[in-house]
Structures are given as structure tokens and as C-alpha cells.
PDB file of C-alpha atoms and ligand atoms in Angstrom:
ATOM      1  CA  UNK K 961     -12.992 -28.246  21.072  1.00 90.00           C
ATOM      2  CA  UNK K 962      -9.374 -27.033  21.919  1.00 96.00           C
ATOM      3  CA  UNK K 963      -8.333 -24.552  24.369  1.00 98.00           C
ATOM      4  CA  UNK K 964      -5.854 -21.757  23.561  1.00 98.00           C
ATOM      5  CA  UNK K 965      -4.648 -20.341  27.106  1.00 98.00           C
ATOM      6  CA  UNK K 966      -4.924 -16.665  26.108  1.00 98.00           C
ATOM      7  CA  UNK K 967      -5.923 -13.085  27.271  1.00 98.00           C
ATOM      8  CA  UNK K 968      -8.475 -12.347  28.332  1.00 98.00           C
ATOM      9  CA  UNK K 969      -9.493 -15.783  28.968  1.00 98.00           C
ATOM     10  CA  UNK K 970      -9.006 -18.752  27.452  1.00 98.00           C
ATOM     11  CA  UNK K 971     -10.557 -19.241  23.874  1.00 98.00           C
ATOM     12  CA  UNK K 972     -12.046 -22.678  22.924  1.00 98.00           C
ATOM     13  CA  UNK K 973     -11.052 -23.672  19.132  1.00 98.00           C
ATOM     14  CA  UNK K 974     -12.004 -26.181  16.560  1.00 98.00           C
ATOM     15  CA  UNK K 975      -8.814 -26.854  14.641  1.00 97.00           C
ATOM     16  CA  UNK K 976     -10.966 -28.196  11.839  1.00 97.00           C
ATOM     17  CA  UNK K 977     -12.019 -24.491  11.373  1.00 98.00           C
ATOM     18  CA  UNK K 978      -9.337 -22.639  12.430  1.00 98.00           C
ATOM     19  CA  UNK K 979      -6.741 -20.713  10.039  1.00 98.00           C
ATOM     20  CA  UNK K 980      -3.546 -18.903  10.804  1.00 98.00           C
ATOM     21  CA  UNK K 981      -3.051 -15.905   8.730  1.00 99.00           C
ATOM     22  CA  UNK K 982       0.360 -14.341   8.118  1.00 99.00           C
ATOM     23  CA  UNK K 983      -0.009 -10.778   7.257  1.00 99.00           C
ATOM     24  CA  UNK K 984       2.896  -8.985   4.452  1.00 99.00           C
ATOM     25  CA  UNK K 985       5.722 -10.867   6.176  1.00 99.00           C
ATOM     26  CA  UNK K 986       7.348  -9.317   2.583  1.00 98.00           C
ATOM     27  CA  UNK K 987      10.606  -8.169   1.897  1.00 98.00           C
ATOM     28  CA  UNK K 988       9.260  -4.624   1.134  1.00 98.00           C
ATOM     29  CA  UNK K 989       8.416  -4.556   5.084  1.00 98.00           C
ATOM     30  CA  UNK K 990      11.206  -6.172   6.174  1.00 98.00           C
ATOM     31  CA  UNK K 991      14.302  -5.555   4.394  1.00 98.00           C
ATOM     32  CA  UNK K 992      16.703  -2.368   3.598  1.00 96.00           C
ATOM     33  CA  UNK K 993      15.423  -0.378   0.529  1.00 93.00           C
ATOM     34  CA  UNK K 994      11.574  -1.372   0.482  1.00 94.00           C
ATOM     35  CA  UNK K 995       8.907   0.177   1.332  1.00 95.00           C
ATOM     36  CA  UNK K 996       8.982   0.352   5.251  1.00 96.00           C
ATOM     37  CA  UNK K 997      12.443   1.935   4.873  1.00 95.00           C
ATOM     38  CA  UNK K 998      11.430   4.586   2.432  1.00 93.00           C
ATOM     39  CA  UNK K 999       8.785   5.539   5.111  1.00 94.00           C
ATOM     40  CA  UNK K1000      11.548   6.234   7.714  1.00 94.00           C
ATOM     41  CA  UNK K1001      11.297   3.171   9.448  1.00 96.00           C
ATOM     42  CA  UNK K1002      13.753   1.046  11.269  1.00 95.00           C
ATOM     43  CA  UNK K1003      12.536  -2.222   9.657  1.00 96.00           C
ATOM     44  CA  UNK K1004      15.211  -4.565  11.838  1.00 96.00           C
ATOM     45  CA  UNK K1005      12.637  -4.598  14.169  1.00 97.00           C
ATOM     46  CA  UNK K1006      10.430  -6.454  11.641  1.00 98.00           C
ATOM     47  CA  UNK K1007      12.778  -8.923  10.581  1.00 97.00           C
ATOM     48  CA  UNK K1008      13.694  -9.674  14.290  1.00 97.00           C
ATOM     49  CA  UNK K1009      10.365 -12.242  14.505  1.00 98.00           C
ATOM     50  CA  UNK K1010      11.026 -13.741  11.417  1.00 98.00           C
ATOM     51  CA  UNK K1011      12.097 -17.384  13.455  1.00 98.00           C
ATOM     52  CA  UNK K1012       8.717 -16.701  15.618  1.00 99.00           C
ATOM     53  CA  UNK K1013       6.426 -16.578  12.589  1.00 99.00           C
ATOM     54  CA  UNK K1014       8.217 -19.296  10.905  1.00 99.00           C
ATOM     55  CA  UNK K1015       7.686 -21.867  14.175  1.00 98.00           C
ATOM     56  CA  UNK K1016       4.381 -20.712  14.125  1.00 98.00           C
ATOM     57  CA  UNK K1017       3.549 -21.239  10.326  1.00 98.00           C
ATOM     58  CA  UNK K1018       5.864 -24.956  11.246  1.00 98.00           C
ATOM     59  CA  UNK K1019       3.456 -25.813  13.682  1.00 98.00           C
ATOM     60  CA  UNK K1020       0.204 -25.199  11.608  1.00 98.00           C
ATOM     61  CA  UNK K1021       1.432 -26.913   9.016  1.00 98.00           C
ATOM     62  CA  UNK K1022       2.283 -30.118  11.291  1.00 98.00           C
ATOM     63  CA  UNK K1023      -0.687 -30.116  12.697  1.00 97.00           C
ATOM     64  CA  UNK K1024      -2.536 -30.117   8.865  1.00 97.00           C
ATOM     65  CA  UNK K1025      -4.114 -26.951   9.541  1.00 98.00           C
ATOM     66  CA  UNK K1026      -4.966 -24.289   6.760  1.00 98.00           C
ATOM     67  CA  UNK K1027      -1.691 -22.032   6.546  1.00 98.00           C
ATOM     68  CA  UNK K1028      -2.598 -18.368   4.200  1.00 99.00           C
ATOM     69  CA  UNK K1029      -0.615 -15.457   3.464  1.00 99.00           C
ATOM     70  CA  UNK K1030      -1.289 -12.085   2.331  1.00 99.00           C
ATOM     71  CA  UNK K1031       0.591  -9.552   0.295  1.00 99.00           C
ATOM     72  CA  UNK K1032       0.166  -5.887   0.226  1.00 98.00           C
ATOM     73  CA  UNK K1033       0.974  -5.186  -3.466  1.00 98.00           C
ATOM     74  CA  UNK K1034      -0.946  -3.192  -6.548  1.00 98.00           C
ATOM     75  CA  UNK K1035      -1.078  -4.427 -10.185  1.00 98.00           C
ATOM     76  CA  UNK K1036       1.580  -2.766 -12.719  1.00 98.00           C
ATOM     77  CA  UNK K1037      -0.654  -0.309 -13.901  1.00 98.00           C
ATOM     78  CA  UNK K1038      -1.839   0.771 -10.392  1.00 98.00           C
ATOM     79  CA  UNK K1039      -4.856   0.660 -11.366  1.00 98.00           C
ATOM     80  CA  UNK K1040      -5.799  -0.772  -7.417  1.00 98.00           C
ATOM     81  CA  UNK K1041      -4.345   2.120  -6.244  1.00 98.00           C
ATOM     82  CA  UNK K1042      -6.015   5.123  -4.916  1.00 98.00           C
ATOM     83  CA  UNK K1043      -4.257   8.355  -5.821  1.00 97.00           C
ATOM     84  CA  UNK K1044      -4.589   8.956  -1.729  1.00 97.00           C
ATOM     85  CA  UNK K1045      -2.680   6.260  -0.881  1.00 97.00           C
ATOM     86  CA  UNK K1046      -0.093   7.064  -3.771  1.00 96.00           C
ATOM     87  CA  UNK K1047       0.668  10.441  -2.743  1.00 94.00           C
ATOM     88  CA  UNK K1048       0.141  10.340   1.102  1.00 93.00           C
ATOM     89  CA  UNK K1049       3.338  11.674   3.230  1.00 88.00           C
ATOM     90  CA  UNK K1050       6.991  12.361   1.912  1.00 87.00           C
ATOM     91  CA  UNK K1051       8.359   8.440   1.380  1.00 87.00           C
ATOM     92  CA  UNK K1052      11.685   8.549  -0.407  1.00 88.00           C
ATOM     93  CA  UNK K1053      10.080   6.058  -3.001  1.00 92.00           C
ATOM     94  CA  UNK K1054       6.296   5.553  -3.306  1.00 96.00           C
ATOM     95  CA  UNK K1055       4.117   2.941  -4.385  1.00 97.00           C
ATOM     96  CA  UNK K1056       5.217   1.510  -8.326  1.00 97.00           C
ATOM     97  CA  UNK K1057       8.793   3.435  -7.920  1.00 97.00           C
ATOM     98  CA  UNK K1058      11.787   1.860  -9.199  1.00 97.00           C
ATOM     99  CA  UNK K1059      13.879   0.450  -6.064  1.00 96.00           C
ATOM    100  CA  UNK K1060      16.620  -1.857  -5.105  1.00 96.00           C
ATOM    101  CA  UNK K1061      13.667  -5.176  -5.081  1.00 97.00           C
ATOM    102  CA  UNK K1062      12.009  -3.707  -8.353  1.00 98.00           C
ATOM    103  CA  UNK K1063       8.781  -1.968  -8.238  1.00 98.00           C
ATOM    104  CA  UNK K1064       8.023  -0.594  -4.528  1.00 97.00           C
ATOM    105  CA  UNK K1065       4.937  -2.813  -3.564  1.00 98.00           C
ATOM    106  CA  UNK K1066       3.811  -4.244  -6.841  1.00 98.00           C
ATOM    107  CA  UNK K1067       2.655  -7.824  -7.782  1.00 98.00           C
ATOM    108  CA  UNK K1068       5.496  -9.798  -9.371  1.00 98.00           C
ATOM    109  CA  UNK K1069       8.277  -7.629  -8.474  1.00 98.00           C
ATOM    110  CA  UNK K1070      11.015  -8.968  -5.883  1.00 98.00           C
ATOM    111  CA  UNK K1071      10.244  -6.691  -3.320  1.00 98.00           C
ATOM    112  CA  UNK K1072       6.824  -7.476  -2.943  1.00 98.00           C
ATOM    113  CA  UNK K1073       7.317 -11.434  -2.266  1.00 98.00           C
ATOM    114  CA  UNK K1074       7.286 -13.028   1.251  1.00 98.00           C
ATOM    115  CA  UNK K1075      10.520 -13.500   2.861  1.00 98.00           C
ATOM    116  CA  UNK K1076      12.206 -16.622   1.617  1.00 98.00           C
ATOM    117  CA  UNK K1077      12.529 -17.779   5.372  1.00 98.00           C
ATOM    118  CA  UNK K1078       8.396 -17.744   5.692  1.00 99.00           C
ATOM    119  CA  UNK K1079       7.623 -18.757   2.123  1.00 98.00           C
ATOM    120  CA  UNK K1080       4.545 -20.490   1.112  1.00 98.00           C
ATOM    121  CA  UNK K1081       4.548 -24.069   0.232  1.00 98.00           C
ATOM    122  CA  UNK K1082       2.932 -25.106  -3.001  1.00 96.00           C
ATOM    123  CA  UNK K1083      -0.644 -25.260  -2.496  1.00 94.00           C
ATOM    124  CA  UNK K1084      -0.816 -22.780   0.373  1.00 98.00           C
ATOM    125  CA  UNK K1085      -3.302 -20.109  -0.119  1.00 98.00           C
ATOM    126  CA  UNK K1086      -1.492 -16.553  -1.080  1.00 98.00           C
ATOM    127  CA  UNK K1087      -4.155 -13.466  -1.047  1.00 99.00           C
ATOM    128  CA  UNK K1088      -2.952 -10.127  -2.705  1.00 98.00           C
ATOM    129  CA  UNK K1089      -4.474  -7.491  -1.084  1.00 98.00           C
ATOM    130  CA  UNK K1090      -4.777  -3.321  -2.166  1.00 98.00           C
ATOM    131  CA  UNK K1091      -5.816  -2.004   0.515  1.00 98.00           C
ATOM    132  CA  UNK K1092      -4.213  -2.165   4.879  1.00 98.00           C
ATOM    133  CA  UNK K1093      -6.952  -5.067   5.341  1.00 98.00           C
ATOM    134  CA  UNK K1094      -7.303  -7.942   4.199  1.00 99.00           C
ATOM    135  CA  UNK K1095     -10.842  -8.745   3.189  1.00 99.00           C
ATOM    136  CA  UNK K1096     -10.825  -5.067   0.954  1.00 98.00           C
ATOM    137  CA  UNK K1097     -11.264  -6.127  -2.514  1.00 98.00           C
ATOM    138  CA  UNK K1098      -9.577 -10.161  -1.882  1.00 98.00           C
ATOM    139  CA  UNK K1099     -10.891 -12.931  -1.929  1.00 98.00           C
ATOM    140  CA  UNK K1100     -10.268 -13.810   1.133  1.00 98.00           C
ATOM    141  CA  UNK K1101     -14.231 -13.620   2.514  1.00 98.00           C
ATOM    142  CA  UNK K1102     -15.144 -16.074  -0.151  1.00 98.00           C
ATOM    143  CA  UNK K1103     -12.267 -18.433   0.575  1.00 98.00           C
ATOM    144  CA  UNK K1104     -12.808 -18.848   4.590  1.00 98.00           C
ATOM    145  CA  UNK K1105     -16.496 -19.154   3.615  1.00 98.00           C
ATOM    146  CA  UNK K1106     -16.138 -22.345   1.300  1.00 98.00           C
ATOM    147  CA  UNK K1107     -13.665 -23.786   3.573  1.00 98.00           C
ATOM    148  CA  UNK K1108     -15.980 -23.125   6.994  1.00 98.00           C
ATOM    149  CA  UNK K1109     -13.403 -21.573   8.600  1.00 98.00           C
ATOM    150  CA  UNK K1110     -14.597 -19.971  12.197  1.00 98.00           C
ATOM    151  CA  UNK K1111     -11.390 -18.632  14.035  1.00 98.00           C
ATOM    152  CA  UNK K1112      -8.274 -16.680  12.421  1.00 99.00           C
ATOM    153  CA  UNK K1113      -5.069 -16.864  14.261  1.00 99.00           C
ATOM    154  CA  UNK K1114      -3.581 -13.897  13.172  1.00 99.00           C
ATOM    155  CA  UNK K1115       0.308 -12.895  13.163  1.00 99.00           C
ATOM    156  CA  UNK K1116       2.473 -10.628  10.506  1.00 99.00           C
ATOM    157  CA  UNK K1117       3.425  -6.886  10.145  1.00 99.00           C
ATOM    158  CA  UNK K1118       2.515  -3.902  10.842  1.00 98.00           C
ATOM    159  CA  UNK K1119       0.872  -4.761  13.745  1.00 99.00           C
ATOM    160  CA  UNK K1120      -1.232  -1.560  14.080  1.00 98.00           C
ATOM    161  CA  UNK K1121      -1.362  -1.314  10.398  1.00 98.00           C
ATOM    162  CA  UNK K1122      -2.304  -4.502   8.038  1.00 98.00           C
ATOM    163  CA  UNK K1123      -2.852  -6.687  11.154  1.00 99.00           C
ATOM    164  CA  UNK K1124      -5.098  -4.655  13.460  1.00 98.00           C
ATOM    165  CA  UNK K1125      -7.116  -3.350  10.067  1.00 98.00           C
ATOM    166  CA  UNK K1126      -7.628  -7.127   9.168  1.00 99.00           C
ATOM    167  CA  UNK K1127      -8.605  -8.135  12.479  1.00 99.00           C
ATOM    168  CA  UNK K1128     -11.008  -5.512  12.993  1.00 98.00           C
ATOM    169  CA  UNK K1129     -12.179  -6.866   9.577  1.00 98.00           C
ATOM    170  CA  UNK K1130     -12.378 -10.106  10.261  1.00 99.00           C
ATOM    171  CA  UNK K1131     -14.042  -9.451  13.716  1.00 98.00           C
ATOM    172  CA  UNK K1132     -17.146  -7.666  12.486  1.00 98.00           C
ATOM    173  CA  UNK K1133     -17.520 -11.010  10.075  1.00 98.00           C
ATOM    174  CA  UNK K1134     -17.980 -13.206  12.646  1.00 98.00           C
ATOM    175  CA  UNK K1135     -14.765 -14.615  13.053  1.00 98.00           C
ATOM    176  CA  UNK K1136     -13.434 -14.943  16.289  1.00 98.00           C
ATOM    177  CA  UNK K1137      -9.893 -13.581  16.253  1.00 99.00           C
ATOM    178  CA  UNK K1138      -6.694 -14.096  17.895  1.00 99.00           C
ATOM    179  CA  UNK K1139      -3.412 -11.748  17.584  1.00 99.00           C
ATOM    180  CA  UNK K1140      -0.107 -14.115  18.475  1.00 99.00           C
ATOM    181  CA  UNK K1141       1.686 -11.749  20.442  1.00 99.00           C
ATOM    182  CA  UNK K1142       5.882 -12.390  19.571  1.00 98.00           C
ATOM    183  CA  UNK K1143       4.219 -12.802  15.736  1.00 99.00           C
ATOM    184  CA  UNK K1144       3.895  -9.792  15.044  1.00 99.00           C
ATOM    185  CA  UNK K1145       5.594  -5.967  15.220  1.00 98.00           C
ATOM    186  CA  UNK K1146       5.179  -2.979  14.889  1.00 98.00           C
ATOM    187  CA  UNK K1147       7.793   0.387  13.528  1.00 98.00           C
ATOM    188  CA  UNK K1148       6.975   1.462  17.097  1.00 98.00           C
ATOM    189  CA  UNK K1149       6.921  -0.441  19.628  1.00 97.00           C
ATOM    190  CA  UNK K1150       4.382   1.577  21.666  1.00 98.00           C
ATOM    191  CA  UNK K1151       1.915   1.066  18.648  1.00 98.00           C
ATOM    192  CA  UNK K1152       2.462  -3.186  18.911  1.00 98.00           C
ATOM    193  CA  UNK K1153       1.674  -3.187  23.025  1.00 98.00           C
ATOM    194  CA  UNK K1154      -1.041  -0.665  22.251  1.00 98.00           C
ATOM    195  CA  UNK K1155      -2.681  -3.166  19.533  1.00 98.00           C
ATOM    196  CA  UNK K1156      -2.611  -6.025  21.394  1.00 98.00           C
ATOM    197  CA  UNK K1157      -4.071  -4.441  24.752  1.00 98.00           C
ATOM    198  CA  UNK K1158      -6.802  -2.221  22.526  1.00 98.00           C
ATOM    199  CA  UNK K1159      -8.145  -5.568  20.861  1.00 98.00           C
ATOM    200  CA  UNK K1160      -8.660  -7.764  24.158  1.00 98.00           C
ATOM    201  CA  UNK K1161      -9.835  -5.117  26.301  1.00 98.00           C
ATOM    202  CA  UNK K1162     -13.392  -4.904  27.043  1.00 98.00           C
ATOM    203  CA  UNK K1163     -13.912  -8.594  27.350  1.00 98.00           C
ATOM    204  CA  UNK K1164     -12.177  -9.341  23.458  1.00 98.00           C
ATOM    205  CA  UNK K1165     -13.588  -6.294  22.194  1.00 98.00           C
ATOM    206  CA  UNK K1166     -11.890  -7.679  19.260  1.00 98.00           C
ATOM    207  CA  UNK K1167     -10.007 -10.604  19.913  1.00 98.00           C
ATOM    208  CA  UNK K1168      -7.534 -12.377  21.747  1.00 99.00           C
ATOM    209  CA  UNK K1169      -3.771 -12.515  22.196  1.00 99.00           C
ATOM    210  CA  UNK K1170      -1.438 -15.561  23.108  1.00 99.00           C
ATOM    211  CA  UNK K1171       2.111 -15.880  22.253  1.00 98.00           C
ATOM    212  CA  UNK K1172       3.142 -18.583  19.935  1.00 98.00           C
ATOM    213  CA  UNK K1173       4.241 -21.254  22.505  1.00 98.00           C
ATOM    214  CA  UNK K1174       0.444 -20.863  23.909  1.00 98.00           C
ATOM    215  CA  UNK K1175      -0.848 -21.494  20.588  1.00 98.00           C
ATOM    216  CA  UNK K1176       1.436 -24.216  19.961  1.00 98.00           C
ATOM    217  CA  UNK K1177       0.968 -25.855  22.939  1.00 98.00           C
ATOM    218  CA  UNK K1178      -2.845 -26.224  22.087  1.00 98.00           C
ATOM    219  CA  UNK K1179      -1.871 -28.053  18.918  1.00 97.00           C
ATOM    220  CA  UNK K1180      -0.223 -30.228  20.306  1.00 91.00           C
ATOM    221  CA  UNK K1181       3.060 -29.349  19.418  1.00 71.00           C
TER     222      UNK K1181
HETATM  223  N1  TIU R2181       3.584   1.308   7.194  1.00 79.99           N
HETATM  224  C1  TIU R2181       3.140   0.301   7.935  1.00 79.99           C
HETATM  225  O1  TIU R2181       3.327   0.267   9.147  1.00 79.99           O
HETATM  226  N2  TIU R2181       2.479  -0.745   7.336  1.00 79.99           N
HETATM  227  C2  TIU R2181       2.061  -0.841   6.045  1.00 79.99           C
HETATM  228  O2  TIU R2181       2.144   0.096   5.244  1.00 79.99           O
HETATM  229  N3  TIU R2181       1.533  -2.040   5.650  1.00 79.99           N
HETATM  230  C3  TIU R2181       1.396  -3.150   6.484  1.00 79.99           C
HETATM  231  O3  TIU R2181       1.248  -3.018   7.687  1.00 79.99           O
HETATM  232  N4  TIU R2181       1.465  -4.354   5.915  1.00 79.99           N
END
């Protein structure tokens, strides 16, 4: 076993069946005209730990460890997507809108891909997800299960949004959990330093948090 020096205490790790997990690092999130934007969002913010997420993805990958992304994006027809989530608030563009990046948030179209400084490799495992968590209607369960996979390092955007909802997810499947703390933002930063003190109160209620060089450091690199 490995040991991650993280909060609230240190968490012991097999690399054999640890994961990391990047969470809709996408350009809908994280550039001008997507999604995030047409929410009222600032989305610099998000695009400001782009070189965190991509040393951390570097690292995993060095050290042969399983490296998975997710993308929050519905299928052409939006038939995946709940009339709830299609109509919720005022957005300037909602969900399978024509937009600068194509189709707001649907498979295939530009603005739905990862950011071309955090692609995946070929071979790397890509889940597309409908819903805020990850698990919802993915694969993803299935997937950790064949491969034996026991703890999720988790990083990505929106922190209180797609990340908490899949760590919370992930949590109550037995996984034990850890949020990399300069890996992942937040719209508001209040909501980012409240996610990452709700999870690893009360003894890693849910999980821990470490920043990258922390998790680095425990793979050696
Ligand atoms: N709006 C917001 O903060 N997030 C999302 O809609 N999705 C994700 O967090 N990926």
C-alpha cells in the first residue's frame, strides 16, 4: 500500500486499483460561448487549472495507472434528456441549441469534447454521461467493477456540480474517494472551498482532499 498525505488523514492506496477520474474538463465548461457561459458564468476561472489537471492526468499516465474521462453531453435527439433539465432557469442557449461549438452539450458536436490541452489518449476510457453524476445511466459502475478498481482520485469541473454529485456517487459504492484540491473549480469560489471541506468533514464523511503535488508525490513522481 501507498500513502497519499491528505485531509483528514492520510489515505493508504493500492495503485493497482486506483483510478483518476477527470470530470467534463469540456470546452462547453470552459470556453466563451458554451454552456457555462450561457448560464452566466465567468468560465476563466475554469480554464485557469487546465495545466493542474493536465500534470495530474501526466503523472497517472507515467505511473501506468488507469486515466478516464467523462463528458456531460445528450444524444442528438435528446432523447437522455429530461424535459426538467431542458427547461430549468433562463440560459441564453439550452441544452441541443445551436452555438458557436455546435450543439450546446451534445455528443459529437465541438463543444461537447474535452479540451485539446487534457485530451484522451487512444485507448483511455471516455464515459458520456446524462445526468450531473457520473455513474447515472454510464457505464462507468460496470467498468471499475471488471477492472477491480477500489479508490477514485477525482478532479474536473464543476466542483459542487458533476464532481461532488459523482463523488457522493461513487462513495455510497464503496469506493473510497479523493477530491484533488487545485484540480478542480468551481463558478463560485465559495461553492469549491465549501465542497472540499463538506466531503472530509466528519472523519471523510465522503472522501478526502490532497492537492496534486500530494498525490503526485505518492506516485512517485
Ligand atoms: N453548471 C455547473 O456548474 N455545472 C454543470 O452544469 N455541469 C458540470 O458540473 N459538469
Amino acid at each position: 500500500m501507498t500513502v497519499i498525505d491528505a485531509a483528514p488523514f492520510p489515505l493508504a492506496f493500492d495503485p493497482a486499483t486506483t483510478a483518476l477520474i477527470v470530470i467534463d474538463m469540456q470546452r462547453d465548461f470552459i470556453e466563451p460561448g458554451g454552456f457555462g457561459e450561457s448560464l452566466g458564468n465567468d468560465v476563466s476561472r475554469l480554464a485557469a487549472i487546465v495545466p493542474t489537471v493536465a500534470r495530474l492526468i501526466d503523472g497517472f499516465r507515467a505511473a501506468g495507472l488507469t486515466v478516464i474521462h467523462t463528458k456531460e453531453c445528450h444524444r442528438p435527439d435528446l432523447s437522455d434528456l429530461p424535459a426538467s433539465k431542458r427547461d430549468r432557469g433562463n440560459p441564453s442557449l439550452r441544452i441541443g441549441d445551436p452555438g458557436p461549438m455546435g450543439r450546446v452539450l451534445i455528443a459529437g458536436e465541438p463543444g461537447a469534447d474535452i479540451v485539446p490541452a487534457l485530451a484522451p489518449l487512444p485507448g483511455e476510457i471516455v464515459i458520456e454521461k446524462p445526468g450531473k453524476g457520473s455513474f447515472y445511466n454510464t457505464p462507468l459502475g460496470a467498468i471499475l467493477a471488471e477492472k477491480g478498481t477500489k479508490t477514485l482520485v477525482i478532479g474536473g469541473v464543476t466542483t459542487e456540480v458533476c464532481v461532488q454529485t459523482t463523488m457522493r456517487e461513487a462513495n455510497d459504492r464503496g469506493f473510497e474517494c479523493l477530491l484533488v484540491e487545485d484540480a478542480t473549480e468551481s463558478y463560485f469560489e465559495a461553492f469549491r472551498e465549501a465542497t472540499l471541506a463538506m466531503v472530509r468533514a466528519q472523519g471523510a464523511i465522503v472522501g478526502w482532499t490532497a492537492p496534486t503535488d500530494r498525490v503526485l508525490a505518492a506516485l512517485g513522481g
